[in-house]
Amino acid sequence: MKQQRLIRQLRKHGIRDERVLAAMQEVPRERFVPEESRGAAFEDRALPIASGQTISQPYMVALMTQELQLSGSETVLEIGTGSGYQAAILSRLCRHLVTLERIAELSESARQILESLGCTNVECRVGDGSLGFPEQAPYDRIIVTAGAPKIPQQLVEQLHDTGRLVIPVGIDRPQVLQVATKTPTGTTIVDVCECSFVPLIGSAAWPADKDDLSAI
């Protein structure tokens, strides 16, 4: 019942992609939050998880996923595995997902949950997400679940010629959710909405002393 109410809220706030809504309906968000927060798992807000990180607000997960415009055939790179919740949603909507996390403990926890849910097309990796994962580039889509001071050029370079990148950008809060799309004449950037994410830590983003910031 709580999950159905959440889906109704997502529709009310402009989520129209039926495949995204179906994935949000299928994935048990309570599996990705600490036990003490499970009563709030289907509230439309961010929640704290381990290592000072957060699981994003369901609306923002749905919006970012919708902005990827997935058809099911894509190879996707996710920067910032976190709890694994966004990865579980994406696994139902793309062909293959590489999800990159800089904190090894989070990556392993997410891997175990994703495996238990049968997400067999997800590959969990540990590394500096601001640099992407060039070993398997190019990607049809890239999604970044942490805020960068600017769009890392390394990520743009790892997109296919018609690829899309969804990323929060800004040097202050709130940040701006942006969609960068490669075209034959260059890369176009569209602002979607204001947002607030934990900082993207890495050599092409924020230094480690930004790590004490948390999402609102």
mmCIF file with all atom_site columns, C-alpha atoms in Angstrom:
data_model
loop_
_atom_site.group_PDB
_atom_site.id
_atom_site.type_symbol
_atom_site.label_atom_id
_atom_site.label_alt_id
_atom_site.label_comp_id
_atom_site.label_asym_id
_atom_site.label_entity_id
_atom_site.label_seq_id
_atom_site.pdbx_PDB_ins_code
_atom_site.Cartn_x
_atom_site.Cartn_y
_atom_site.Cartn_z
_atom_site.occupancy
_atom_site.B_iso_or_equiv
_atom_site.pdbx_formal_charge
_atom_site.auth_seq_id
_atom_site.auth_comp_id
_atom_site.auth_asym_id
_atom_site.auth_atom_id
_atom_site.pdbx_PDB_model_num
ATOM 1   C CA . MET A 1 1   ? 0.000  0.000   0.000   1.00 0.00 ? 1   MET A CA 1
ATOM 2   C CA . LYS A 1 2   ? 2.799  2.446   0.899   1.00 0.00 ? 2   LYS A CA 1
ATOM 3   C CA . GLN A 1 3   ? 4.577  1.653   -2.362  1.00 0.00 ? 3   GLN A CA 1
ATOM 4   C CA . GLN A 1 4   ? 1.403  2.220   -4.374  1.00 0.00 ? 4   GLN A CA 1
ATOM 5   C CA . ARG A 1 5   ? 0.909  5.569   -2.655  1.00 0.00 ? 5   ARG A CA 1
ATOM 6   C CA . LEU A 1 6   ? 4.473  6.516   -3.577  1.00 0.00 ? 6   LEU A CA 1
ATOM 7   C CA . ILE A 1 7   ? 3.829  5.637   -7.227  1.00 0.00 ? 7   ILE A CA 1
ATOM 8   C CA . ARG A 1 8   ? 0.736  7.868   -7.194  1.00 0.00 ? 8   ARG A CA 1
ATOM 9   C CA . GLN A 1 9   ? 2.861  10.709  -5.810  1.00 0.00 ? 9   GLN A CA 1
ATOM 10  C CA . LEU A 1 10  ? 5.446  10.201  -8.543  1.00 0.00 ? 10  LEU A CA 1
ATOM 11  C CA . ARG A 1 11  ? 2.740  10.417  -11.206 1.00 0.00 ? 11  ARG A CA 1
ATOM 12  C CA . LYS A 1 12  ? 1.354  13.550  -9.603  1.00 0.00 ? 12  LYS A CA 1
ATOM 13  C CA . HIS A 1 13  ? 4.792  15.176  -9.738  1.00 0.00 ? 13  HIS A CA 1
ATOM 14  C CA . GLY A 1 14  ? 5.308  14.518  -13.430 1.00 0.00 ? 14  GLY A CA 1
ATOM 15  C CA . ILE A 1 15  ? 6.844  11.053  -13.791 1.00 0.00 ? 15  ILE A CA 1
ATOM 16  C CA . ARG A 1 16  ? 5.198  9.717   -16.954 1.00 0.00 ? 16  ARG A CA 1
ATOM 17  C CA . ASP A 1 17  ? 7.528  6.948   -18.176 1.00 0.00 ? 17  ASP A CA 1
ATOM 18  C CA . GLU A 1 18  ? 5.556  3.775   -17.476 1.00 0.00 ? 18  GLU A CA 1
ATOM 19  C CA . ARG A 1 19  ? 8.679  1.609   -17.536 1.00 0.00 ? 19  ARG A CA 1
ATOM 20  C CA . VAL A 1 20  ? 10.258 3.781   -14.860 1.00 0.00 ? 20  VAL A CA 1
ATOM 21  C CA . LEU A 1 21  ? 7.116  3.661   -12.729 1.00 0.00 ? 21  LEU A CA 1
ATOM 22  C CA . ALA A 1 22  ? 6.929  -0.125  -13.100 1.00 0.00 ? 22  ALA A CA 1
ATOM 23  C CA . ALA A 1 23  ? 10.551 -0.476  -11.973 1.00 0.00 ? 23  ALA A CA 1
ATOM 24  C CA . MET A 1 24  ? 9.893  1.784   -8.990  1.00 0.00 ? 24  MET A CA 1
ATOM 25  C CA . GLN A 1 25  ? 6.892  -0.404  -8.147  1.00 0.00 ? 25  GLN A CA 1
ATOM 26  C CA . GLU A 1 26  ? 8.941  -3.615  -8.347  1.00 0.00 ? 26  GLU A CA 1
ATOM 27  C CA . VAL A 1 27  ? 12.046 -2.658  -6.364  1.00 0.00 ? 27  VAL A CA 1
ATOM 28  C CA . PRO A 1 28  ? 11.675 -2.954  -2.555  1.00 0.00 ? 28  PRO A CA 1
ATOM 29  C CA . ARG A 1 29  ? 13.290 0.288   -1.344  1.00 0.00 ? 29  ARG A CA 1
ATOM 30  C CA . GLU A 1 30  ? 13.205 -0.987  2.246   1.00 0.00 ? 30  GLU A CA 1
ATOM 31  C CA . ARG A 1 31  ? 15.979 -3.458  1.336   1.00 0.00 ? 31  ARG A CA 1
ATOM 32  C CA . PHE A 1 32  ? 18.355 -0.562  0.687   1.00 0.00 ? 32  PHE A CA 1
ATOM 33  C CA . VAL A 1 33  ? 17.957 1.449   3.906   1.00 0.00 ? 33  VAL A CA 1
ATOM 34  C CA . PRO A 1 34  ? 19.184 0.729   7.440   1.00 0.00 ? 34  PRO A CA 1
ATOM 35  C CA . GLU A 1 35  ? 16.806 -1.312  9.565   1.00 0.00 ? 35  GLU A CA 1
ATOM 36  C CA . GLU A 1 36  ? 15.975 1.669   11.774  1.00 0.00 ? 36  GLU A CA 1
ATOM 37  C CA . SER A 1 37  ? 14.795 3.646   8.718   1.00 0.00 ? 37  SER A CA 1
ATOM 38  C CA . ARG A 1 38  ? 12.626 0.977   7.093   1.00 0.00 ? 38  ARG A CA 1
ATOM 39  C CA . GLY A 1 39  ? 9.426  2.531   8.403   1.00 0.00 ? 39  GLY A CA 1
ATOM 40  C CA . ALA A 1 40  ? 10.234 5.581   6.280   1.00 0.00 ? 40  ALA A CA 1
ATOM 41  C CA . ALA A 1 41  ? 11.405 3.644   3.220   1.00 0.00 ? 41  ALA A CA 1
ATOM 42  C CA . PHE A 1 42  ? 8.447  4.681   1.054   1.00 0.00 ? 42  PHE A CA 1
ATOM 43  C CA . GLU A 1 43  ? 8.368  8.312   2.086   1.00 0.00 ? 43  GLU A CA 1
ATOM 44  C CA . ASP A 1 44  ? 9.438  10.626  -0.722  1.00 0.00 ? 44  ASP A CA 1
ATOM 45  C CA . ARG A 1 45  ? 12.639 11.847  0.901   1.00 0.00 ? 45  ARG A CA 1
ATOM 46  C CA . ALA A 1 46  ? 16.330 11.062  1.107   1.00 0.00 ? 46  ALA A CA 1
ATOM 47  C CA . LEU A 1 47  ? 17.463 8.861   3.982   1.00 0.00 ? 47  LEU A CA 1
ATOM 48  C CA . PRO A 1 48  ? 20.894 8.334   5.589   1.00 0.00 ? 48  PRO A CA 1
ATOM 49  C CA . ILE A 1 49  ? 22.813 5.136   4.876   1.00 0.00 ? 49  ILE A CA 1
ATOM 50  C CA . ALA A 1 50  ? 26.281 3.941   5.902   1.00 0.00 ? 50  ALA A CA 1
ATOM 51  C CA . SER A 1 51  ? 29.544 5.902   5.481   1.00 0.00 ? 51  SER A CA 1
ATOM 52  C CA . GLY A 1 52  ? 27.816 9.291   5.792   1.00 0.00 ? 52  GLY A CA 1
ATOM 53  C CA . GLN A 1 53  ? 26.017 8.859   2.463   1.00 0.00 ? 53  GLN A CA 1
ATOM 54  C CA . THR A 1 54  ? 22.323 8.932   1.522   1.00 0.00 ? 54  THR A CA 1
ATOM 55  C CA . ILE A 1 55  ? 19.751 7.054   -0.500  1.00 0.00 ? 55  ILE A CA 1
ATOM 56  C CA . SER A 1 56  ? 18.154 9.589   -2.813  1.00 0.00 ? 56  SER A CA 1
ATOM 57  C CA . GLN A 1 57  ? 14.564 10.789  -2.681  1.00 0.00 ? 57  GLN A CA 1
ATOM 58  C CA . PRO A 1 58  ? 12.393 8.429   -4.798  1.00 0.00 ? 58  PRO A CA 1
ATOM 59  C CA . TYR A 1 59  ? 11.161 11.324  -6.941  1.00 0.00 ? 59  TYR A CA 1
ATOM 60  C CA . MET A 1 60  ? 14.737 12.282  -7.826  1.00 0.00 ? 60  MET A CA 1
ATOM 61  C CA . VAL A 1 61  ? 15.593 8.650   -8.621  1.00 0.00 ? 61  VAL A CA 1
ATOM 62  C CA . ALA A 1 62  ? 12.566 8.453   -10.901 1.00 0.00 ? 62  ALA A CA 1
ATOM 63  C CA . LEU A 1 63  ? 13.240 11.833  -12.539 1.00 0.00 ? 63  LEU A CA 1
ATOM 64  C CA . MET A 1 64  ? 16.899 11.112  -13.261 1.00 0.00 ? 64  MET A CA 1
ATOM 65  C CA . THR A 1 65  ? 15.996 7.694   -14.630 1.00 0.00 ? 65  THR A CA 1
ATOM 66  C CA . GLN A 1 66  ? 13.273 9.193   -16.821 1.00 0.00 ? 66  GLN A CA 1
ATOM 67  C CA . GLU A 1 67  ? 15.752 11.761  -18.162 1.00 0.00 ? 67  GLU A CA 1
ATOM 68  C CA . LEU A 1 68  ? 18.021 8.932   -19.334 1.00 0.00 ? 68  LEU A CA 1
ATOM 69  C CA . GLN A 1 69  ? 15.321 7.928   -21.858 1.00 0.00 ? 69  GLN A CA 1
ATOM 70  C CA . LEU A 1 70  ? 16.103 4.220   -21.684 1.00 0.00 ? 70  LEU A CA 1
ATOM 71  C CA . SER A 1 71  ? 14.611 1.765   -24.157 1.00 0.00 ? 71  SER A CA 1
ATOM 72  C CA . GLY A 1 72  ? 16.131 -1.413  -22.698 1.00 0.00 ? 72  GLY A CA 1
ATOM 73  C CA . SER A 1 73  ? 19.043 -1.964  -25.087 1.00 0.00 ? 73  SER A CA 1
ATOM 74  C CA . GLU A 1 74  ? 21.549 0.429   -23.523 1.00 0.00 ? 74  GLU A CA 1
ATOM 75  C CA . THR A 1 75  ? 24.809 -0.016  -21.669 1.00 0.00 ? 75  THR A CA 1
ATOM 76  C CA . VAL A 1 76  ? 24.768 2.369   -18.701 1.00 0.00 ? 76  VAL A CA 1
ATOM 77  C CA . LEU A 1 77  ? 27.430 3.668   -16.325 1.00 0.00 ? 77  LEU A CA 1
ATOM 78  C CA . GLU A 1 78  ? 26.281 4.775   -12.885 1.00 0.00 ? 78  GLU A CA 1
ATOM 79  C CA . ILE A 1 79  ? 28.616 6.924   -10.806 1.00 0.00 ? 79  ILE A CA 1
ATOM 80  C CA . GLY A 1 80  ? 27.890 6.521   -7.092  1.00 0.00 ? 80  GLY A CA 1
ATOM 81  C CA . THR A 1 81  ? 26.437 3.108   -6.253  1.00 0.00 ? 81  THR A CA 1
ATOM 82  C CA . GLY A 1 82  ? 25.591 4.097   -2.687  1.00 0.00 ? 82  GLY A CA 1
ATOM 83  C CA . SER A 1 83  ? 22.915 1.795   -1.341  1.00 0.00 ? 83  SER A CA 1
ATOM 84  C CA . GLY A 1 84  ? 22.355 0.167   -4.735  1.00 0.00 ? 84  GLY A CA 1
ATOM 85  C CA . TYR A 1 85  ? 18.743 1.356   -5.031  1.00 0.00 ? 85  TYR A CA 1
ATOM 86  C CA . GLN A 1 86  ? 19.243 3.398   -8.202  1.00 0.00 ? 86  GLN A CA 1
ATOM 87  C CA . ALA A 1 87  ? 21.180 0.481   -9.692  1.00 0.00 ? 87  ALA A CA 1
ATOM 88  C CA . ALA A 1 88  ? 18.295 -1.878  -8.967  1.00 0.00 ? 88  ALA A CA 1
ATOM 89  C CA . ILE A 1 89  ? 15.922 0.454   -10.819 1.00 0.00 ? 89  ILE A CA 1
ATOM 90  C CA . LEU A 1 90  ? 18.290 0.807   -13.772 1.00 0.00 ? 90  LEU A CA 1
ATOM 91  C CA . SER A 1 91  ? 18.871 -2.949  -13.985 1.00 0.00 ? 91  SER A CA 1
ATOM 92  C CA . ARG A 1 92  ? 15.237 -3.381  -15.004 1.00 0.00 ? 92  ARG A CA 1
ATOM 93  C CA . LEU A 1 93  ? 15.482 -0.768  -17.741 1.00 0.00 ? 93  LEU A CA 1
ATOM 94  C CA . CYS A 1 94  ? 18.796 -1.338  -19.554 1.00 0.00 ? 94  CYS A CA 1
ATOM 95  C CA . ARG A 1 95  ? 20.817 -4.173  -21.055 1.00 0.00 ? 95  ARG A CA 1
ATOM 96  C CA . HIS A 1 96  ? 23.936 -3.850  -18.884 1.00 0.00 ? 96  HIS A CA 1
ATOM 97  C CA . LEU A 1 97  ? 24.876 -1.581  -15.978 1.00 0.00 ? 97  LEU A CA 1
ATOM 98  C CA . VAL A 1 98  ? 28.323 -0.811  -14.603 1.00 0.00 ? 98  VAL A CA 1
ATOM 99  C CA . THR A 1 99  ? 27.960 0.914   -11.233 1.00 0.00 ? 99  THR A CA 1
ATOM 100 C CA . LEU A 1 100 ? 31.029 2.594   -9.723  1.00 0.00 ? 100 LEU A CA 1
ATOM 101 C CA . GLU A 1 101 ? 31.486 3.441   -6.032  1.00 0.00 ? 101 GLU A CA 1
ATOM 102 C CA . ARG A 1 102 ? 34.559 4.890   -4.319  1.00 0.00 ? 102 ARG A CA 1
ATOM 103 C CA . ILE A 1 103 ? 33.704 3.376   -0.885  1.00 0.00 ? 103 ILE A CA 1
ATOM 104 C CA . ALA A 1 104 ? 34.425 -0.353  -1.033  1.00 0.00 ? 104 ALA A CA 1
ATOM 105 C CA . GLU A 1 105 ? 32.132 -1.269  1.865   1.00 0.00 ? 105 GLU A CA 1
ATOM 106 C CA . LEU A 1 106 ? 29.147 0.378   0.192   1.00 0.00 ? 106 LEU A CA 1
ATOM 107 C CA . SER A 1 107 ? 29.912 -1.323  -3.099  1.00 0.00 ? 107 SER A CA 1
ATOM 108 C CA . GLU A 1 108 ? 30.056 -4.757  -1.499  1.00 0.00 ? 108 GLU A CA 1
ATOM 109 C CA . SER A 1 109 ? 26.854 -4.226  0.492   1.00 0.00 ? 109 SER A CA 1
ATOM 110 C CA . ALA A 1 110 ? 25.035 -3.065  -2.640  1.00 0.00 ? 110 ALA A CA 1
ATOM 111 C CA . ARG A 1 111 ? 26.408 -5.993  -4.639  1.00 0.00 ? 111 ARG A CA 1
ATOM 112 C CA . GLN A 1 112 ? 25.016 -8.477  -2.135  1.00 0.00 ? 112 GLN A CA 1
ATOM 113 C CA . ILE A 1 113 ? 21.556 -6.880  -2.120  1.00 0.00 ? 113 ILE A CA 1
ATOM 114 C CA . LEU A 1 114 ? 21.442 -6.606  -5.912  1.00 0.00 ? 114 LEU A CA 1
ATOM 115 C CA . GLU A 1 115 ? 22.497 -10.228 -6.265  1.00 0.00 ? 115 GLU A CA 1
ATOM 116 C CA . SER A 1 116 ? 19.791 -11.324 -3.825  1.00 0.00 ? 116 SER A CA 1
ATOM 117 C CA . LEU A 1 117 ? 17.206 -9.481  -5.936  1.00 0.00 ? 117 LEU A CA 1
ATOM 118 C CA . GLY A 1 118 ? 18.320 -11.218 -9.134  1.00 0.00 ? 118 GLY A CA 1
ATOM 119 C CA . CYS A 1 119 ? 19.930 -8.185  -10.779 1.00 0.00 ? 119 CYS A CA 1
ATOM 120 C CA . THR A 1 120 ? 22.225 -10.257 -12.970 1.00 0.00 ? 120 THR A CA 1
ATOM 121 C CA . ASN A 1 121 ? 23.047 -7.505  -15.472 1.00 0.00 ? 121 ASN A CA 1
ATOM 122 C CA . VAL A 1 122 ? 24.770 -5.263  -12.893 1.00 0.00 ? 122 VAL A CA 1
ATOM 123 C CA . GLU A 1 123 ? 28.544 -5.080  -12.465 1.00 0.00 ? 123 GLU A CA 1
ATOM 124 C CA . CYS A 1 124 ? 29.745 -3.406  -9.245  1.00 0.00 ? 124 CYS A CA 1
ATOM 125 C CA . ARG A 1 125 ? 33.143 -1.717  -9.365  1.00 0.00 ? 125 ARG A CA 1
ATOM 126 C CA . VAL A 1 126 ? 35.190 0.386   -6.932  1.00 0.00 ? 126 VAL A CA 1
ATOM 127 C CA . GLY A 1 127 ? 37.040 3.492   -8.083  1.00 0.00 ? 127 GLY A CA 1
ATOM 128 C CA . ASP A 1 128 ? 37.114 7.254   -8.682  1.00 0.00 ? 128 ASP A CA 1
ATOM 129 C CA . GLY A 1 129 ? 33.741 7.927   -10.275 1.00 0.00 ? 129 GLY A CA 1
ATOM 130 C CA . SER A 1 130 ? 34.722 11.398  -11.447 1.00 0.00 ? 130 SER A CA 1
ATOM 131 C CA . LEU A 1 131 ? 37.017 9.669   -13.967 1.00 0.00 ? 131 LEU A CA 1
ATOM 132 C CA . GLY A 1 132 ? 34.341 7.232   -15.119 1.00 0.00 ? 132 GLY A CA 1
ATOM 133 C CA . PHE A 1 133 ? 35.198 3.666   -16.074 1.00 0.00 ? 133 PHE A CA 1
ATOM 134 C CA . PRO A 1 134 ? 37.004 3.841   -19.427 1.00 0.00 ? 134 PRO A CA 1
ATOM 135 C CA . GLU A 1 135 ? 37.661 0.088   -19.515 1.00 0.00 ? 135 GLU A CA 1
ATOM 136 C CA . GLN A 1 136 ? 34.123 -0.514  -20.801 1.00 0.00 ? 136 GLN A CA 1
ATOM 137 C CA . ALA A 1 137 ? 33.450 2.774   -22.594 1.00 0.00 ? 137 ALA A CA 1
ATOM 138 C CA . PRO A 1 138 ? 31.716 4.032   -24.614 1.00 0.00 ? 138 PRO A CA 1
ATOM 139 C CA . TYR A 1 139 ? 28.364 4.049   -22.804 1.00 0.00 ? 139 TYR A CA 1
ATOM 140 C CA . ASP A 1 140 ? 24.926 4.849   -24.159 1.00 0.00 ? 140 ASP A CA 1
ATOM 141 C CA . ARG A 1 141 ? 24.016 6.568   -20.904 1.00 0.00 ? 141 ARG A CA 1
ATOM 142 C CA . ILE A 1 142 ? 25.812 7.825   -17.795 1.00 0.00 ? 142 ILE A CA 1
ATOM 143 C CA . ILE A 1 143 ? 24.081 8.808   -14.559 1.00 0.00 ? 143 ILE A CA 1
ATOM 144 C CA . VAL A 1 144 ? 25.866 10.521  -11.667 1.00 0.00 ? 144 VAL A CA 1
ATOM 145 C CA . THR A 1 145 ? 24.253 10.352  -8.231  1.00 0.00 ? 145 THR A CA 1
ATOM 146 C CA . ALA A 1 146 ? 26.499 12.947  -6.554  1.00 0.00 ? 146 ALA A CA 1
ATOM 147 C CA . GLY A 1 147 ? 26.995 16.652  -7.172  1.00 0.00 ? 147 GLY A CA 1
ATOM 148 C CA . ALA A 1 148 ? 29.965 17.848  -9.230  1.00 0.00 ? 148 ALA A CA 1
ATOM 149 C CA . PRO A 1 149 ? 31.348 21.412  -9.461  1.00 0.00 ? 149 PRO A CA 1
ATOM 150 C CA . LYS A 1 150 ? 31.145 21.025  -13.251 1.00 0.00 ? 150 LYS A CA 1
ATOM 151 C CA . ILE A 1 151 ? 30.555 18.228  -15.748 1.00 0.00 ? 151 ILE A CA 1
ATOM 152 C CA . PRO A 1 152 ? 33.749 16.119  -15.853 1.00 0.00 ? 152 PRO A CA 1
ATOM 153 C CA . GLN A 1 153 ? 35.059 16.022  -19.410 1.00 0.00 ? 153 GLN A CA 1
ATOM 154 C CA . GLN A 1 154 ? 36.185 12.438  -18.806 1.00 0.00 ? 154 GLN A CA 1
ATOM 155 C CA . LEU A 1 155 ? 32.539 11.364  -18.535 1.00 0.00 ? 155 LEU A CA 1
ATOM 156 C CA . VAL A 1 156 ? 31.514 13.183  -21.710 1.00 0.00 ? 156 VAL A CA 1
ATOM 157 C CA . GLU A 1 157 ? 34.349 11.461  -23.564 1.00 0.00 ? 157 GLU A CA 1
ATOM 158 C CA . GLN A 1 158 ? 33.071 8.047   -22.415 1.00 0.00 ? 158 GLN A CA 1
ATOM 159 C CA . LEU A 1 159 ? 29.653 8.556   -24.021 1.00 0.00 ? 159 LEU A CA 1
ATOM 160 C CA . HIS A 1 160 ? 28.627 7.133   -27.385 1.00 0.00 ? 160 HIS A CA 1
ATOM 161 C CA . ASP A 1 161 ? 28.200 9.739   -30.122 1.00 0.00 ? 161 ASP A CA 1
ATOM 162 C CA . THR A 1 162 ? 24.497 10.117  -29.300 1.00 0.00 ? 162 THR A CA 1
ATOM 163 C CA . GLY A 1 163 ? 24.805 9.364   -25.559 1.00 0.00 ? 163 GLY A CA 1
ATOM 164 C CA . ARG A 1 164 ? 23.161 11.160  -22.632 1.00 0.00 ? 164 ARG A CA 1
ATOM 165 C CA . LEU A 1 165 ? 24.636 12.128  -19.271 1.00 0.00 ? 165 LEU A CA 1
ATOM 166 C CA . VAL A 1 166 ? 22.457 13.047  -16.279 1.00 0.00 ? 166 VAL A CA 1
ATOM 167 C CA . ILE A 1 167 ? 24.330 14.795  -13.466 1.00 0.00 ? 167 ILE A CA 1
ATOM 168 C CA . PRO A 1 168 ? 23.814 17.294  -10.599 1.00 0.00 ? 168 PRO A CA 1
ATOM 169 C CA . VAL A 1 169 ? 26.131 20.296  -11.035 1.00 0.00 ? 169 VAL A CA 1
ATOM 170 C CA . GLY A 1 170 ? 26.924 23.314  -8.882  1.00 0.00 ? 170 GLY A CA 1
ATOM 171 C CA . ILE A 1 171 ? 29.426 24.845  -6.489  1.00 0.00 ? 171 ILE A CA 1
ATOM 172 C CA . ASP A 1 172 ? 26.717 25.678  -3.926  1.00 0.00 ? 172 ASP A CA 1
ATOM 173 C CA . ARG A 1 173 ? 23.424 24.234  -2.748  1.00 0.00 ? 173 ARG A CA 1
ATOM 174 C CA . PRO A 1 174 ? 21.038 23.849  -4.416  1.00 0.00 ? 174 PRO A CA 1
ATOM 175 C CA . GLN A 1 175 ? 22.689 22.243  -7.378  1.00 0.00 ? 175 GLN A CA 1
ATOM 176 C CA . VAL A 1 176 ? 21.135 22.007  -10.853 1.00 0.00 ? 176 VAL A CA 1
ATOM 177 C CA . LEU A 1 177 ? 20.264 18.689  -12.446 1.00 0.00 ? 177 LEU A CA 1
ATOM 178 C CA . GLN A 1 178 ? 21.641 18.807  -15.976 1.00 0.00 ? 178 GLN A CA 1
ATOM 179 C CA . VAL A 1 179 ? 21.301 16.568  -19.037 1.00 0.00 ? 179 VAL A CA 1
ATOM 180 C CA . ALA A 1 180 ? 24.231 16.599  -21.458 1.00 0.00 ? 180 ALA A CA 1
ATOM 181 C CA . THR A 1 181 ? 23.537 15.047  -24.874 1.00 0.00 ? 181 THR A CA 1
ATOM 182 C CA . LYS A 1 182 ? 26.145 14.366  -27.531 1.00 0.00 ? 182 LYS A CA 1
ATOM 183 C CA . THR A 1 183 ? 25.214 15.504  -31.045 1.00 0.00 ? 183 THR A CA 1
ATOM 184 C CA . PRO A 1 184 ? 27.072 15.583  -34.397 1.00 0.00 ? 184 PRO A CA 1
ATOM 185 C CA . THR A 1 185 ? 27.917 19.239  -33.757 1.00 0.00 ? 185 THR A CA 1
ATOM 186 C CA . GLY A 1 186 ? 28.910 18.995  -30.088 1.00 0.00 ? 186 GLY A CA 1
ATOM 187 C CA . THR A 1 187 ? 27.356 18.529  -26.659 1.00 0.00 ? 187 THR A CA 1
ATOM 188 C CA . THR A 1 188 ? 24.131 20.254  -25.646 1.00 0.00 ? 188 THR A CA 1
ATOM 189 C CA . ILE A 1 189 ? 23.328 20.886  -21.984 1.00 0.00 ? 189 ILE A CA 1
ATOM 190 C CA . VAL A 1 190 ? 19.813 21.349  -20.594 1.00 0.00 ? 190 VAL A CA 1
ATOM 191 C CA . ASP A 1 191 ? 18.937 22.355  -17.019 1.00 0.00 ? 191 ASP A CA 1
ATOM 192 C CA . VAL A 1 192 ? 16.135 20.230  -15.553 1.00 0.00 ? 192 VAL A CA 1
ATOM 193 C CA . CYS A 1 193 ? 15.570 21.389  -11.964 1.00 0.00 ? 193 CYS A CA 1
ATOM 194 C CA . GLU A 1 194 ? 17.242 22.289  -8.695  1.00 0.00 ? 194 GLU A CA 1
ATOM 195 C CA . CYS A 1 195 ? 18.446 19.413  -6.528  1.00 0.00 ? 195 CYS A CA 1
ATOM 196 C CA . SER A 1 196 ? 20.695 18.599  -3.570  1.00 0.00 ? 196 SER A CA 1
ATOM 197 C CA . PHE A 1 197 ? 23.178 15.715  -3.525  1.00 0.00 ? 197 PHE A CA 1
ATOM 198 C CA . VAL A 1 198 ? 26.231 14.630  -1.568  1.00 0.00 ? 198 VAL A CA 1
ATOM 199 C CA . PRO A 1 199 ? 29.409 15.852  -3.297  1.00 0.00 ? 199 PRO A CA 1
ATOM 200 C CA . LEU A 1 200 ? 31.114 13.854  -6.035  1.00 0.00 ? 200 LEU A CA 1
ATOM 201 C CA . ILE A 1 201 ? 34.545 13.182  -4.539  1.00 0.00 ? 201 ILE A CA 1
ATOM 202 C CA . GLY A 1 202 ? 37.362 12.549  -6.992  1.00 0.00 ? 202 GLY A CA 1
ATOM 203 C CA . SER A 1 203 ? 40.271 13.954  -8.928  1.00 0.00 ? 203 SER A CA 1
ATOM 204 C CA . ALA A 1 204 ? 37.948 15.477  -11.558 1.00 0.00 ? 204 ALA A CA 1
ATOM 205 C CA . ALA A 1 205 ? 35.405 16.760  -9.020  1.00 0.00 ? 205 ALA A CA 1
ATOM 206 C CA . TRP A 1 206 ? 35.558 17.758  -5.329  1.00 0.00 ? 206 TRP A CA 1
ATOM 207 C CA . PRO A 1 207 ? 38.478 17.069  -2.938  1.00 0.00 ? 207 PRO A CA 1
ATOM 208 C CA . ALA A 1 208 ? 37.977 14.664  -0.044  1.00 0.00 ? 208 ALA A CA 1
ATOM 209 C CA . ASP A 1 209 ? 37.412 17.476  2.492   1.00 0.00 ? 209 ASP A CA 1
ATOM 210 C CA . LYS A 1 210 ? 33.997 18.048  0.881   1.00 0.00 ? 210 LYS A CA 1
ATOM 211 C CA . ASP A 1 211 ? 32.930 14.620  2.127   1.00 0.00 ? 211 ASP A CA 1
ATOM 212 C CA . ASP A 1 212 ? 31.325 15.977  5.300   1.00 0.00 ? 212 ASP A CA 1
ATOM 213 C CA . LEU A 1 213 ? 28.488 17.516  3.258   1.00 0.00 ? 213 LEU A CA 1
ATOM 214 C CA . SER A 1 214 ? 25.236 15.569  3.066   1.00 0.00 ? 214 SER A CA 1
ATOM 215 C CA . ALA A 1 215 ? 22.129 15.701  0.910   1.00 0.00 ? 215 ALA A CA 1
ATOM 216 C CA . ILE A 1 216 ? 19.096 17.610  2.111   1.00 0.00 ? 216 ILE A CA 1
#
